[in-house]
Amino acid sequence: MRKQAGSCQQTHCSLRLCLCYSSHDMEITLKSARRYLGEIPAPLLVIGVWGGAFSDEGNKLDVRYNQALSRTMRELYFKGEFGQTLLIPLRSSKGEGPRFVLLFGLGKKRGADIETLRKAGARLVQEIARLGFKEAVCEVFLSGKFGKKQASYVLAEGALLGGYTWEKYKTTGPAGKRGEKLRLWLARAWGPAVEQAAIVAEAVNFARDLVNEPPNVLTPAELARRASVMARELGLEVEIWDEEQIRQAGMGALYGVAQGSANPPRFIQLTYKPQNPASRVIAMVGKGLTFDTGGYSLKPAEAQITMKCDMAGAAGVLGAMRAIARLKPSVEVRAYVAAAENMISGSAYRVSDVLTSLSGKTIEVLNTDAEGRLTLVDAITYADRQGAEAIVELSTLTGACVVALGEKIAGLFANDARWAREVQEAAERAGEKVWPLPMEKEYLEALKSNTADLKNTHGRSRSAGAIMAALFLAEFTRKPLVHLDIAGPAYAEKPHSLGPAGGTGFGVRTLVELLQAAEKKSCAEAVKELVGV
Ligand code: BES
Ligand code: ZN
Ligand code: ZN
């Protein structure tokens, strides 16, 4: 039986004690235990191996099993390179207790960083599932080096991200045979850190599900419906506008992009309000193109293959909102998504059309494939007018950004250095890669139109494509704005170290970090100002 994405179906599960993530196919339950590795009765016991040596816990167990572990390791030349595993049966154990030990290679201890640990969590869960175990116990590797709290957090996050699968539409194959349910005990773990990691990972996987849904299922209306179901579930305020409300509100740029599709647009607004008065009001905007054919400036067939991911910015923002509703930071957070589909028809917008945006600025369309920025500027104007103090925006905006930074790194553009730093630091802490690119004012000239106030591209030129898009967006607000171009990292064409091919949920972790730190940041800044630093 299929389970609802993201919701735990287990009656015994209370977030305090047991953490479950149920995606469509594999349900992972993480249990943090105060007890030591050898004290937890699970059929599989996982021991980390660093450069050919056991941890203290590993050594203890080796003694308990008469050096069987180290002997086997030597005999089979197991070196403990990262991700390498060795399954050892324990013949002597009777009744309860482990029946197998899994030696799990972690590489060299010296070079290991926190990302090694996140990847280890992911790899470990995949390996346990592959071996067909339903329950295992594992130590929190590198607790000594990174502290129990951080090590527990990252290992748990990696495990829940790595265990993600997307097999909702498969009717045959091995799905369901292996790893349907997996209970993983983390021995000597820091419980609250594991709980928090589970909330964040579940939100990332929620975003992945949204991106992976095919575009005939996830239309703008369906995206809006899922946002409101989530909002109601988690006590967020929600408002959805339909096509007519969008037109009446004056969102002519969004409306123009959407007018070619039989699937009408939606404007999605979610609000999280903290219990005590908010220290700041932060807006998140996500690009929500449920499919991008390019419109009359049609994309070649190959370029359309991944274009269901063109709502990954929206997925990131909605995923972050999901975690925020549970983690309850003391900042007010507003999420805005202008959802539309970029299609061709007799009513579709064309090259040379002039659209009047919500801001009143007119835009000449030079390329219907530069549709994201059109939908986004109406959302940004709206967020600004509603009183956002700072805006962070996520979009799969340009192929040019992928050319510049590749598939692993998002481009970061900002009109405000302090806000840029906050977002950049949050991304660093979250383990998501972003890199700043310049907003060169001199290039803005190329976006001036002879007919309207602006044009949506700089014509035939292909130079500085990602920068031009960012400059266009920044014309619509004077508030601190960070634009993250996630066209590269939003979608993985091959399996990667933290999950399978498909939507990656990129951005969720950064946004959650950002918002959780936002309050502390503003206090710290206030103090700095007081003491005149
Ligand atoms: N959705 C695309 C950008 C994109 C490309 C996302 C690759 C993910 C992977 C966007 O709407 C687009 O088509 N941008 C154009 C802009 C151009 C016409 C100025 C592009 O990048 O080619
Ligand atoms: Zn496009
Ligand atoms: Zn697009």
PDB file of C-alpha atoms in Angstrom, residues 11 38 202 216 232 237 331 369 374 460 495 529:
ATOM      1  CA  THR A  11       0.733   5.156  15.510  1.00  0.00           C
ATOM      2  CA  GLY A  38      26.712  -3.222  22.013  1.00  0.00           C
ATOM      3  CA  GLU A 202      11.591  15.306   5.771  1.00  0.00           C
ATOM      4  CA  ASN A 216       0.639  16.404 -15.964  1.00  0.00           C
ATOM      5  CA  ARG A 232      -3.673  23.381   7.048  1.00  0.00           C
ATOM      6  CA  GLU A 237      -1.866  30.843   7.039  1.00  0.00           C
ATOM      7  CA  VAL A 331      10.914  35.502  12.764  1.00  0.00           C
ATOM      8  CA  ASP A 369      11.796  31.225 -22.686  1.00  0.00           C
ATOM      9  CA  LEU A 374       8.538  37.569 -15.562  1.00  0.00           C
ATOM     10  CA  ARG A 460      20.816  37.873 -29.253  1.00  0.00           C
ATOM     11  CA  PRO A 495      22.218   9.376  -8.516  1.00  0.00           C
ATOM     12  CA  GLU A 529      25.323  48.728  16.893  1.00  0.00           C
TER      13      GLU A 529
END
